[in-house]
Tab-separated table of C-alpha atoms in Angstrom:
chain	number	residue	atom	x	y	z
A	114	MET	CA	19.124	-40.480	13.152
A	115	LYS	CA	18.849	-37.875	15.953
A	116	LYS	CA	15.433	-36.895	14.485
A	117	ASN	CA	14.064	-40.331	14.497
A	118	ILE	CA	15.037	-40.961	18.082
A	119	ILE	CA	13.365	-37.841	19.203
A	120	ALA	CA	10.073	-38.740	17.206
A	121	MET	CA	10.343	-42.366	18.737
A	122	ASN	CA	10.673	-41.041	22.104
A	123	ALA	CA	7.850	-38.587	21.763
A	124	SER	CA	5.613	-41.478	20.506
A	125	ILE	CA	6.747	-43.714	23.435
A	126	MET	CA	5.813	-40.747	25.784
A	127	ILE	CA	2.028	-40.334	24.526
A	128	GLY	CA	1.331	-43.636	22.998
A	129	LEU	CA	1.175	-42.189	19.506
A	130	GLY	CA	1.028	-44.982	16.775
A	131	SER	CA	2.628	-43.071	13.796
A	132	ILE	CA	4.813	-40.039	13.206
A	133	LEU	CA	2.769	-39.205	10.007
A	134	ALA	CA	-0.522	-38.394	11.905
A	135	ALA	CA	-2.303	-34.955	11.518
A	136	PRO	CA	-1.209	-31.910	13.449
A	137	SER	CA	-4.739	-31.686	15.145
A	138	VAL	CA	-4.025	-35.050	16.889
A	139	TYR	CA	-0.571	-33.874	18.157
A	140	ALA	CA	-2.266	-30.755	19.278
A	141	GLU	CA	-4.922	-32.960	21.254
A	142	SER	CA	-2.150	-35.046	22.763
A	143	ILE	CA	-0.342	-31.986	24.032
A	144	SER	CA	-3.526	-30.523	25.448
A	145	ASP	CA	-4.293	-33.950	27.129
A	146	LEU	CA	-0.592	-33.867	28.537
A	147	GLU	CA	-1.170	-30.219	29.784
A	148	LYS	CA	-4.310	-31.343	31.666
A	149	GLN	CA	-2.720	-34.106	33.087
A	150	LYS	CA	0.148	-31.593	34.166
A	151	GLU	CA	-2.423	-29.445	35.801
A	152	SER	CA	-4.328	-32.379	37.489
A	153	ILE	CA	-0.864	-33.455	39.119
A	154	GLN	CA	-0.253	-29.799	40.082
A	155	GLU	CA	-3.588	-29.695	41.911
A	156	LYS	CA	-2.915	-33.179	43.577
A	157	ARG	CA	0.440	-31.839	44.821
A	158	SER	CA	-1.208	-28.789	46.310
A	159	GLY	CA	-3.816	-30.879	48.020
A	160	VAL	CA	-1.056	-33.431	49.249
A	161	GLU	CA	1.096	-30.531	50.512
A	162	SER	CA	-1.898	-29.211	52.470
A	163	ASN	CA	-2.591	-32.742	53.775
A	164	ILE	CA	1.089	-32.746	54.793
A	165	SER	CA	0.885	-29.469	56.803
A	166	GLU	CA	-2.553	-30.452	58.361
A	167	THR	CA	-0.834	-33.684	59.559
A	168	GLU	CA	2.137	-31.814	60.822
A	169	LYS	CA	-0.240	-29.633	63.154
A	170	LYS	CA	-1.857	-32.753	64.352
A	171	ILE	CA	1.637	-34.140	65.364
A	172	ASP	CA	2.405	-30.745	66.765
A	173	ASN	CA	-0.699	-30.929	68.673
A	174	LEU	CA	-0.416	-34.580	69.758
A	175	GLN	CA	3.152	-33.938	70.925
A	176	ASP	CA	2.220	-30.931	72.979
A	177	LYS	CA	-0.720	-33.093	74.565
A	178	GLN	CA	2.135	-35.789	75.375
A	179	MET	CA	4.534	-33.563	76.952
A	180	THR	CA	1.637	-31.904	79.263
A	181	ALA	CA	0.739	-35.585	80.046
A	182	GLU	CA	4.249	-36.203	80.885
A	183	ASP	CA	4.727	-33.262	82.986
A	184	GLN	CA	1.638	-34.179	84.872
A	185	ILE	CA	3.027	-37.739	85.248
A	186	ALA	CA	6.038	-36.303	86.650
A	187	ALA	CA	4.183	-34.257	89.058
A	188	ILE	CA	1.788	-37.370	90.233
A	189	GLU	CA	5.111	-39.339	90.543
A	190	ALA	CA	6.373	-36.641	92.836
A	191	LYS	CA	3.141	-36.691	94.806
A	192	ILE	CA	3.430	-40.605	95.096
A	193	ALA	CA	7.008	-40.212	96.341
A	194	GLU	CA	5.839	-37.662	98.959
A	195	SER	CA	2.820	-39.846	99.948
A	196	ALA	CA	5.197	-42.798	100.350
A	197	LYS	CA	7.525	-40.797	102.748
A	198	LYS	CA	4.368	-39.527	104.742
A	199	ILE	CA	3.165	-43.350	104.991
A	200	ASP	CA	6.552	-44.399	106.032
A	201	ALA	CA	6.666	-41.691	108.680
A	202	LYS	CA	3.230	-42.881	109.749
A	203	ASN	CA	4.440	-46.347	109.977
A	204	ALA	CA	7.308	-45.218	112.016
A	205	GLU	CA	5.195	-43.623	114.291
A	206	ILE	CA	2.790	-46.589	114.477
A	207	THR	CA	5.804	-48.808	115.434
A	208	GLN	CA	6.900	-46.307	118.177
A	209	THR	CA	3.302	-46.165	119.477
A	210	LYS	CA	3.123	-49.923	119.497
A	211	LYS	CA	6.560	-49.770	121.596
A	212	GLU	CA	4.959	-47.178	123.849
A	213	ILE	CA	1.852	-49.503	124.355
A	214	GLU	CA	4.236	-52.125	125.233
A	215	ALA	CA	6.116	-50.046	127.655
A	216	LEU	CA	2.831	-49.004	129.080
A	217	LYS	CA	1.658	-52.498	129.275
A	218	GLU	CA	4.684	-53.166	131.548
A	219	GLU	CA	3.928	-49.790	133.560
A	220	ILE	CA	0.226	-50.762	133.781
A	221	LYS	CA	1.423	-54.196	135.095
A	222	VAL	CA	3.600	-52.710	137.799
A	223	LEU	CA	0.551	-50.374	139.010
A	224	LYS	CA	-1.555	-53.414	139.017
A	225	GLU	CA	0.772	-54.940	141.348
A	226	ARG	CA	0.958	-51.831	143.376
A	227	ILE	CA	-2.699	-51.777	143.584
A	228	ALA	CA	-2.987	-55.287	144.494
A	229	LYS	CA	-0.637	-54.600	147.213
A	230	ARG	CA	-2.394	-51.638	148.731
A	231	ASN	CA	-5.655	-53.895	148.532
A	232	GLU	CA	-4.108	-56.436	150.766
A	233	VAL	CA	-2.994	-53.890	153.210
A	234	LEU	CA	-6.415	-52.451	153.230
A	235	LYS	CA	-7.994	-55.938	153.665
A	236	GLU	CA	-5.655	-56.746	156.561
A	237	ARG	CA	-6.647	-53.445	158.130
A	238	ALA	CA	-10.275	-54.200	157.374
A	239	LEU	CA	-9.832	-57.667	158.963
A	240	SER	CA	-8.302	-56.127	162.101
A	241	PHE	CA	-11.355	-53.645	162.534
A	242	GLN	CA	-13.449	-56.456	162.358
A	243	GLU	CA	-11.784	-58.604	164.915
A	244	THR	CA	-11.259	-55.451	167.170
A	245	GLY	CA	-14.761	-53.985	166.333
A	246	GLY	CA	-13.695	-51.414	164.181
A	247	ASP	CA	-14.325	-47.831	165.439
A	248	VAL	CA	-14.766	-49.365	168.845
A	249	ASN	CA	-11.165	-50.098	168.691
A	250	TYR	CA	-10.099	-46.615	168.282
A	251	LEU	CA	-12.290	-45.258	171.307
A	252	GLU	CA	-10.630	-48.110	173.596
A	253	VAL	CA	-7.334	-46.721	172.360
A	254	LEU	CA	-8.315	-43.193	173.388
A	255	PHE	CA	-10.155	-44.052	176.664
A	256	GLY	CA	-7.394	-46.399	177.801
A	257	SER	CA	-5.135	-43.426	177.846
A	258	SER	CA	-3.405	-43.092	181.443
A	259	SER	CA	-3.071	-39.363	181.299
A	260	PHE	CA	-3.776	-36.326	179.268
A	261	GLY	CA	-0.822	-36.367	177.632
A	262	ASP	CA	-1.110	-40.005	176.728
A	263	LEU	CA	-4.663	-39.252	175.440
A	264	VAL	CA	-3.055	-36.270	173.064
A	265	ASP	CA	-0.521	-38.938	171.835
A	266	ARG	CA	-3.275	-41.537	171.255
A	267	VAL	CA	-5.415	-39.150	169.411
A	268	GLY	CA	-2.369	-38.067	167.058
A	269	ALA	CA	-1.597	-41.839	166.516
A	270	VAL	CA	-5.484	-42.468	165.446
A	271	ALA	CA	-5.530	-39.481	163.356
A	272	THR	CA	-2.299	-40.485	161.577
A	273	ILE	CA	-3.536	-43.961	160.906
A	274	ALA	CA	-6.801	-42.760	159.578
A	275	GLU	CA	-5.159	-40.465	157.314
A	276	ALA	CA	-2.714	-42.932	156.076
A	277	ASP	CA	-5.758	-45.021	155.097
A	278	ARG	CA	-7.332	-42.282	153.384
A	279	ASP	CA	-4.356	-41.532	151.456
A	280	ILE	CA	-3.882	-45.239	150.333
A	281	LEU	CA	-7.449	-45.152	149.032
A	282	LYS	CA	-6.993	-41.688	147.323
A	283	GLN	CA	-3.761	-42.715	145.658
A	284	HIS	CA	-5.299	-46.249	144.619
A	285	GLU	CA	-7.990	-43.892	142.859
A	286	LEU	CA	-5.683	-41.742	141.226
A	287	ASP	CA	-3.481	-44.614	139.960
A	288	LYS	CA	-6.290	-46.336	138.516
A	289	LYS	CA	-7.402	-43.050	137.008
A	290	ASP	CA	-3.920	-42.437	135.604
A	291	LEU	CA	-3.913	-45.976	134.124
A	292	GLU	CA	-7.339	-45.311	132.257
A	293	GLU	CA	-6.263	-42.087	130.705
A	294	LYS	CA	-2.998	-43.496	129.658
A	295	GLN	CA	-4.653	-46.255	128.075
A	296	LYS	CA	-7.306	-44.219	126.490
A	297	ALA	CA	-4.637	-41.861	124.976
A	298	VAL	CA	-2.458	-44.623	123.610
A	299	GLU	CA	-5.389	-46.313	122.046
A	300	THR	CA	-6.755	-42.733	120.620
A	301	LYS	CA	-3.231	-42.104	119.471
A	302	LEU	CA	-3.020	-45.528	117.673
A	303	ALA	CA	-6.314	-45.172	116.157
A	304	SER	CA	-5.556	-41.768	114.992
A	305	LEU	CA	-2.400	-42.954	113.368
A	306	GLU	CA	-4.129	-45.955	111.732
A	307	VAL	CA	-6.668	-43.447	110.268
A	308	ALA	CA	-3.907	-41.113	108.879
A	309	LYS	CA	-2.157	-44.224	107.294
A	310	ALA	CA	-5.516	-45.377	105.920
A	311	GLU	CA	-6.183	-41.855	104.245
A	312	LEU	CA	-2.420	-41.790	103.022
A	313	LEU	CA	-2.962	-45.155	101.509
A	314	GLU	CA	-6.221	-44.034	99.732
A	315	ILE	CA	-4.518	-40.968	98.475
A	316	GLN	CA	-1.595	-43.045	97.135
A	317	LYS	CA	-4.000	-45.550	95.579
A	318	GLN	CA	-5.730	-42.501	93.717
A	319	GLN	CA	-2.435	-40.971	92.655
A	320	LYS	CA	-1.463	-44.321	91.267
A	321	GLN	CA	-4.601	-44.574	89.375
A	322	GLN	CA	-4.103	-41.121	87.822
A	323	LYS	CA	-0.636	-42.175	86.912
A	324	GLN	CA	-1.914	-45.281	85.288
A	325	GLU	CA	-4.410	-43.167	83.308
A	326	LYS	CA	-1.863	-40.553	82.309
A	327	ASP	CA	0.476	-43.553	81.119
A	328	ALA	CA	-2.384	-44.918	79.137
A	329	LEU	CA	-3.046	-41.678	77.750
A	330	VAL	CA	0.678	-41.094	77.004
A	331	LYS	CA	0.861	-44.657	75.087
A	332	LYS	CA	-2.344	-43.554	73.125
A	333	LEU	CA	-0.740	-40.148	72.138
A	334	LYS	CA	2.552	-42.050	71.049
A	335	GLN	CA	0.294	-44.385	68.872
A	336	GLN	CA	-1.543	-41.568	67.401
A	337	THR	CA	1.584	-39.627	66.688
A	338	GLU	CA	3.364	-42.685	65.221
A	339	LYS	CA	0.313	-43.099	62.953
A	340	HIS	CA	0.169	-39.527	61.890
A	341	GLU	CA	4.162	-39.700	61.345
A	342	HIS	CA	3.813	-42.744	59.025
A	343	GLU	CA	0.797	-41.043	57.216
A	344	LYS	CA	3.196	-37.912	56.766
A	345	MET	CA	5.938	-40.166	55.510
A	346	GLY	CA	3.489	-41.673	52.926
A	347	LEU	CA	2.088	-38.186	51.859
A	348	GLU	CA	5.881	-36.837	51.316
A	349	GLU	CA	6.437	-39.878	49.379
A	350	GLU	CA	3.267	-39.262	47.258
A	351	LYS	CA	4.353	-35.608	47.006
A	352	ALA	CA	7.646	-36.867	45.815
A	353	ASN	CA	6.039	-39.081	43.113
A	354	LEU	CA	3.660	-36.350	41.955
A	355	ALA	CA	6.640	-34.047	41.474
A	356	ALA	CA	8.591	-36.850	39.539
A	357	GLN	CA	5.390	-37.579	37.324
A	358	GLU	CA	4.789	-33.732	36.703
A	359	LYS	CA	8.339	-33.560	35.503
A	360	ALA	CA	7.791	-36.662	33.253
A	361	ILE	CA	4.719	-35.052	31.583
A	362	LYS	CA	6.752	-31.615	31.155
A	363	SER	CA	9.519	-33.879	29.437
A	364	ALA	CA	6.658	-35.570	27.506
A	365	ILE	CA	5.351	-32.040	26.304
A	366	SER	CA	8.871	-30.866	25.573
A	367	LEU	CA	9.691	-34.029	23.479
A	368	GLU	CA	6.409	-33.801	21.666
A	369	HIS	CA	7.034	-29.913	20.903
A	370	GLN	CA	10.174	-31.176	19.429
A	371	ARG	CA	8.702	-33.986	17.598
A	372	LEU	CA	6.431	-31.688	16.055
A	373	ALA	CA	9.002	-29.217	15.028
A	374	GLU	CA	11.020	-31.811	13.489
A	375	LEU	CA	7.854	-33.253	11.757
A	376	GLU	CA	7.138	-29.992	10.373
A	377	ALA	CA	10.609	-29.404	9.008
A	378	ALA	CA	10.700	-32.878	7.559
A	379	ARG	CA	7.344	-32.020	5.824
A	380	LYS	CA	8.936	-28.740	4.353
A	381	LYS	CA	11.865	-30.403	3.344
A	382	ALA	CA	9.842	-33.269	1.599
A	383	ALA	CA	7.532	-30.668	-0.026
A	384	ALA	CA	10.879	-28.884	-1.230
A	385	GLU	CA	12.242	-32.195	-2.453
A	386	ALA	CA	9.005	-33.075	-4.235
A	387	LYS	CA	8.925	-29.877	-5.874
A	388	LYS	CA	12.543	-30.115	-7.120
A	389	ARG	CA	11.741	-33.586	-8.459
A	390	ALA	CA	8.648	-32.463	-10.026
A	391	GLU	CA	10.800	-29.701	-11.982
A	392	GLN	CA	13.489	-32.050	-12.817
A	393	GLU	CA	11.019	-34.651	-14.199
A	394	ALA	CA	9.329	-31.928	-16.175
A	395	ALA	CA	12.659	-30.891	-17.656
A	396	GLN	CA	13.492	-34.376	-18.490
A	397	ALA	CA	10.142	-34.986	-19.995
A	398	ALA	CA	10.332	-31.994	-22.428
A	399	ALA	CA	13.937	-32.980	-23.397
A	400	GLN	CA	13.060	-36.561	-24.258
A	401	ALA	CA	9.755	-35.871	-25.664
A	402	ALA	CA	10.982	-37.520	-28.987
A	403	SER	CA	12.426	-40.534	-27.390
A	404	GLN	CA	11.079	-43.852	-28.180
A	405	ALA	CA	8.198	-45.513	-26.098
A	406	SER	CA	10.601	-48.326	-25.107
A	407	GLU	CA	12.811	-45.818	-23.642
A	408	SER	CA	9.968	-44.267	-21.653
A	409	LYS	CA	8.959	-47.708	-20.513
A	410	LYS	CA	12.301	-48.283	-19.058
A	411	GLN	CA	12.644	-44.941	-17.132
A	412	SER	CA	9.164	-45.829	-15.784
A	413	THR	CA	10.512	-49.087	-14.622
A	414	SER	CA	13.602	-47.515	-13.135
A	415	SER	CA	11.273	-45.064	-11.271
A	416	GLY	CA	8.995	-47.807	-9.971
A	417	TYR	CA	12.134	-49.622	-8.536
A	418	SER	CA	13.450	-46.242	-6.961
A	419	ALA	CA	10.099	-45.872	-5.143
A	420	LYS	CA	10.021	-49.468	-4.149
A	421	SER	CA	13.521	-48.858	-2.494
A	422	ASN	CA	12.575	-45.674	-0.937
A	423	SER	CA	9.590	-47.383	0.810
A	424	SER	CA	11.621	-50.288	2.146
A	425	SER	CA	13.927	-47.860	3.501
A	426	SER	CA	11.448	-46.856	6.272
A	427	SER	CA	12.270	-47.636	9.688
A	428	SER	CA	11.305	-51.126	11.026
A	429	PRO	CA	9.958	-51.372	14.806
A	430	ALA	CA	12.299	-51.716	17.363
A	431	SER	CA	12.615	-55.534	18.553
A	432	SER	CA	13.106	-56.329	22.192
A	433	ASN	CA	16.109	-58.121	23.056
A	434	VAL	CA	15.182	-59.017	26.730
A	435	SER	CA	16.055	-62.550	27.405
A	436	GLN	CA	13.722	-64.865	29.528
A	437	ALA	CA	11.101	-62.091	29.378
A	438	PRO	CA	7.641	-63.195	28.136
A	439	ALA	CA	6.528	-62.163	24.834
A	440	VAL	CA	5.331	-58.487	24.223
A	441	SER	CA	1.473	-58.761	23.972
A	442	SER	CA	-0.485	-56.788	21.391
A	443	GLY	CA	-2.965	-55.357	24.157
A	444	THR	CA	-2.559	-52.018	26.162
A	445	PHE	CA	-0.075	-53.542	28.748
A	446	THR	CA	2.169	-56.416	28.526
A	447	ARG	CA	2.966	-58.892	31.385
A	448	PRO	CA	5.877	-57.395	33.148
A	449	SER	CA	7.861	-60.636	33.925
A	450	ALA	CA	7.804	-64.407	33.710
A	451	GLY	CA	6.682	-66.667	36.845
A	452	TYR	CA	3.285	-67.492	38.341
A	453	VAL	CA	0.942	-65.033	40.244
A	454	SER	CA	1.754	-66.011	43.940
A	455	SER	CA	-0.537	-63.358	45.472
A	456	THR	CA	-3.499	-61.383	43.663
A	457	MET	CA	-4.871	-58.007	44.552
A	458	GLY	CA	-7.281	-57.505	47.633
A	459	GLU	CA	-7.034	-57.862	51.610
A	460	ARG	CA	-3.810	-59.644	52.675
A	461	TRP	CA	-2.688	-59.630	56.437
A	462	ASN	CA	-5.446	-57.372	57.501
A	463	LYS	CA	-4.178	-54.824	54.878
A	464	GLN	CA	-5.181	-53.932	51.348
A	465	HIS	CA	-2.680	-55.628	48.787
A	466	ALA	CA	-2.772	-53.091	46.061
A	467	GLY	CA	-1.129	-55.218	43.359
A	468	ILE	CA	-0.136	-58.583	42.124
A	469	ASP	CA	2.838	-60.649	43.250
A	470	ILE	CA	4.762	-62.683	40.468
A	471	ALA	CA	7.166	-65.328	41.686
A	472	ALA	CA	10.155	-67.199	39.833
A	473	SER	CA	13.435	-68.353	40.663
A	474	GLY	CA	16.827	-67.565	39.195
A	475	THR	CA	17.561	-64.422	37.252
A	476	VAL	CA	14.383	-63.062	35.886
A	477	PRO	CA	14.108	-59.882	33.951
A	478	ILE	CA	11.530	-57.260	34.548
A	479	VAL	CA	10.083	-55.272	31.695
A	480	ALA	CA	7.987	-52.228	31.197
A	481	ALA	CA	4.266	-52.927	30.895
A	482	ALA	CA	3.729	-50.003	28.216
A	483	ASP	CA	5.637	-47.292	26.878
A	484	GLY	CA	6.302	-44.545	29.188
A	485	VAL	CA	8.649	-42.210	31.456
A	486	VAL	CA	10.498	-43.463	34.590
A	487	SER	CA	9.033	-41.057	37.319
A	488	ARG	CA	11.070	-42.383	39.937
A	489	SER	CA	13.807	-44.984	40.589
A	490	TYR	CA	15.021	-45.389	44.079
A	491	PHE	CA	15.237	-47.545	47.190
A	492	SER	CA	12.269	-47.610	49.476
A	493	SER	CA	12.200	-49.266	52.939
A	494	SER	CA	8.793	-50.914	52.063
A	495	TYR	CA	9.122	-51.495	48.285
A	496	GLY	CA	13.016	-51.933	48.384
A	497	ASN	CA	14.618	-51.329	44.810
A	498	VAL	CA	11.406	-49.848	42.977
A	499	ILE	CA	10.787	-48.273	39.561
A	500	PHE	CA	7.631	-46.101	38.912
A	501	VAL	CA	6.575	-45.456	35.219
A	502	THR	CA	4.308	-42.930	33.970
A	503	HIS	CA	2.116	-43.674	30.782
A	504	SER	CA	-0.358	-41.404	28.862
A	505	ILE	CA	-2.655	-43.612	26.722
A	506	GLY	CA	-5.429	-42.276	24.870
A	507	GLY	CA	-5.612	-39.261	27.041
A	508	GLN	CA	-5.392	-41.112	30.461
A	509	GLN	CA	-2.652	-41.232	32.723
A	510	TRP	CA	-1.392	-44.580	34.257
A	511	THR	CA	1.277	-45.443	36.458
A	512	THR	CA	2.887	-48.840	36.885
A	513	VAL	CA	5.122	-49.772	39.985
A	514	TYR	CA	7.559	-52.514	39.848
A	515	ALA	CA	8.871	-53.310	43.480
A	516	HIS	CA	11.352	-55.472	45.431
A	517	LEU	CA	13.870	-55.574	42.327
A	518	SER	CA	17.356	-56.858	43.032
A	519	SER	CA	18.618	-54.266	40.616
A	520	ARG	CA	17.267	-51.227	38.716
A	521	GLN	CA	18.190	-50.874	34.965
A	522	ALA	CA	16.138	-47.682	34.243
A	523	SER	CA	16.975	-44.305	35.996
A	524	GLU	CA	14.738	-41.406	36.585
A	525	GLY	CA	13.595	-39.511	33.565
A	526	ALA	CA	14.336	-42.205	31.173
A	527	VAL	CA	12.146	-42.993	28.208
A	528	VAL	CA	11.197	-46.651	28.101
A	529	ALA	CA	9.475	-48.812	25.509
A	530	LYS	CA	6.782	-51.531	25.969
A	531	GLY	CA	8.535	-54.738	26.542
A	532	GLN	CA	12.118	-53.108	27.567
A	533	GLN	CA	14.042	-54.574	30.465
A	534	ILE	CA	14.168	-52.111	33.300
A	535	GLY	CA	15.305	-54.466	36.231
A	536	ILE	CA	15.800	-57.794	37.637
A	537	MET	CA	13.224	-59.541	40.145
A	538	GLY	CA	14.548	-59.597	43.646
A	539	ASN	CA	13.812	-59.842	47.326
A	540	THR	CA	14.381	-56.275	48.709
A	541	GLY	CA	12.319	-54.142	51.267
A	542	HIS	CA	9.629	-55.721	53.074
A	543	SER	CA	9.555	-58.838	51.017
A	544	TYR	CA	9.570	-62.562	51.708
A	545	GLY	CA	11.034	-64.560	48.979
A	546	GLN	CA	11.823	-63.591	45.398
A	547	HIS	CA	9.170	-61.932	43.394
A	548	LEU	CA	7.810	-58.938	41.759
A	549	HIS	CA	5.246	-56.647	43.375
A	550	PHE	CA	3.409	-55.092	40.421
A	551	GLU	CA	0.946	-52.303	40.689
A	552	LEU	CA	-1.293	-50.559	38.377
A	553	HIS	CA	-3.082	-47.299	38.836
A	554	LYS	CA	-5.480	-45.469	36.605
A	555	GLY	CA	-4.102	-42.162	37.319
A	556	PRO	CA	-1.050	-41.083	39.634
A	557	TRP	CA	0.001	-43.198	42.518
A	558	ASN	CA	-1.079	-41.859	45.849
A	559	TYR	CA	-0.467	-42.921	49.416
A	560	SER	CA	-3.785	-44.382	49.942
A	561	LYS	CA	-3.672	-46.236	46.644
A	562	SER	CA	-7.156	-45.205	45.679
A	563	ASN	CA	-6.170	-45.418	42.157
A	564	ALA	CA	-5.034	-48.806	42.072
A	565	VAL	CA	-6.810	-51.424	39.622
A	566	ASN	CA	-6.375	-55.189	39.323
A	567	PRO	CA	-3.613	-55.719	36.937
A	568	LEU	CA	-4.775	-58.986	35.905
A	569	ASN	CA	-7.621	-57.359	34.260
A	570	TYR	CA	-5.226	-55.594	32.009
A	571	ILE	CA	-2.256	-57.834	31.226
A	572	PRO	CA	-2.165	-61.370	29.908
A	573	ASN	CA	-2.402	-64.290	32.298
């Protein structure tokens, strides 16, 4: 019984039709499996190289992001410093405007003082006109009664003239001081406004630089996320390739075991045939003189035995999957009952690398062909998913069964075409109960470049 199971498993692994085929066929199958294993190893090496390159890109982007963030921090510090300077200039401008207001009051007082002095001078000029101006001074001098009186009158005239000159001089000084103060304050205010405008322009440029750096950081983050997502996909592809390599190694091991068992069975069959021949020869010699009727009876008995031995050969295993579609005679059978709700092609601006089969209730999912479960796990996108590796006619195939509610085949399990491996569900990135089914001519990879349209291979 154990020998038959090993032989059946090996047949499932490599898609062979009979355990009695010629040894050269088996050697060919092992050679094909070895080539597939080498191909997977090469692809794993390439994926590992891509992961390394992607990690370098991520590190480079993160370094640039850190540099940009440091620059943003420096720019923000400069913006804050500019804001302080602008606040200081605003305070100075406010203070200068207060000074201007105070100066206006002072100017007002000066103007009033000048106006009063002008009135005094006007009165004196009027007096001069009424008395004859300078003649009035002479009359004052000539009208003195004595020399002492003359001296006194000369001093008085000099004092009055000096006072007039002082008034005129102070008048000019006040006017000049007023003009200088006005000019100084206006210059100061203009200077402050220019300085403030310069600071505002600097701050504007700094904010523009910050916006550019913010945009750069956002772009770097998006690129980093893209590469991190790509890395995750490559790591998943690496894991799948490792699982497929393990499955192929298992297939090679099983095939070697099957060949050893077959060789032992052949040797045993040869020995038994030789023994039977010797026994029949001895019986023939002992019964040479027996009657023809007895010989006919023995011949009939031998025919019945051969017929009995022929009927003892193992019959094909039947599928006990309930509610599952009938197993078709083609290379691949339909993986579940239901209707095709989505075909392969572009969907939501993204490539839909398989088909969706939808149905309600408890719907069994079956293996589309003989193979080995290379992966059986929960994925954030696929949900409960099973990957099966097949080797058919020297060609490696991979089938994917996603969004299952439950998985009934573990990693490394040998499955037969039409064997139930799970139940249809709605796990992972899914909207409504359905099976997402992918068929890859070769191993599964992140870009899904080996995906082919399942509808071209399974019954509709």
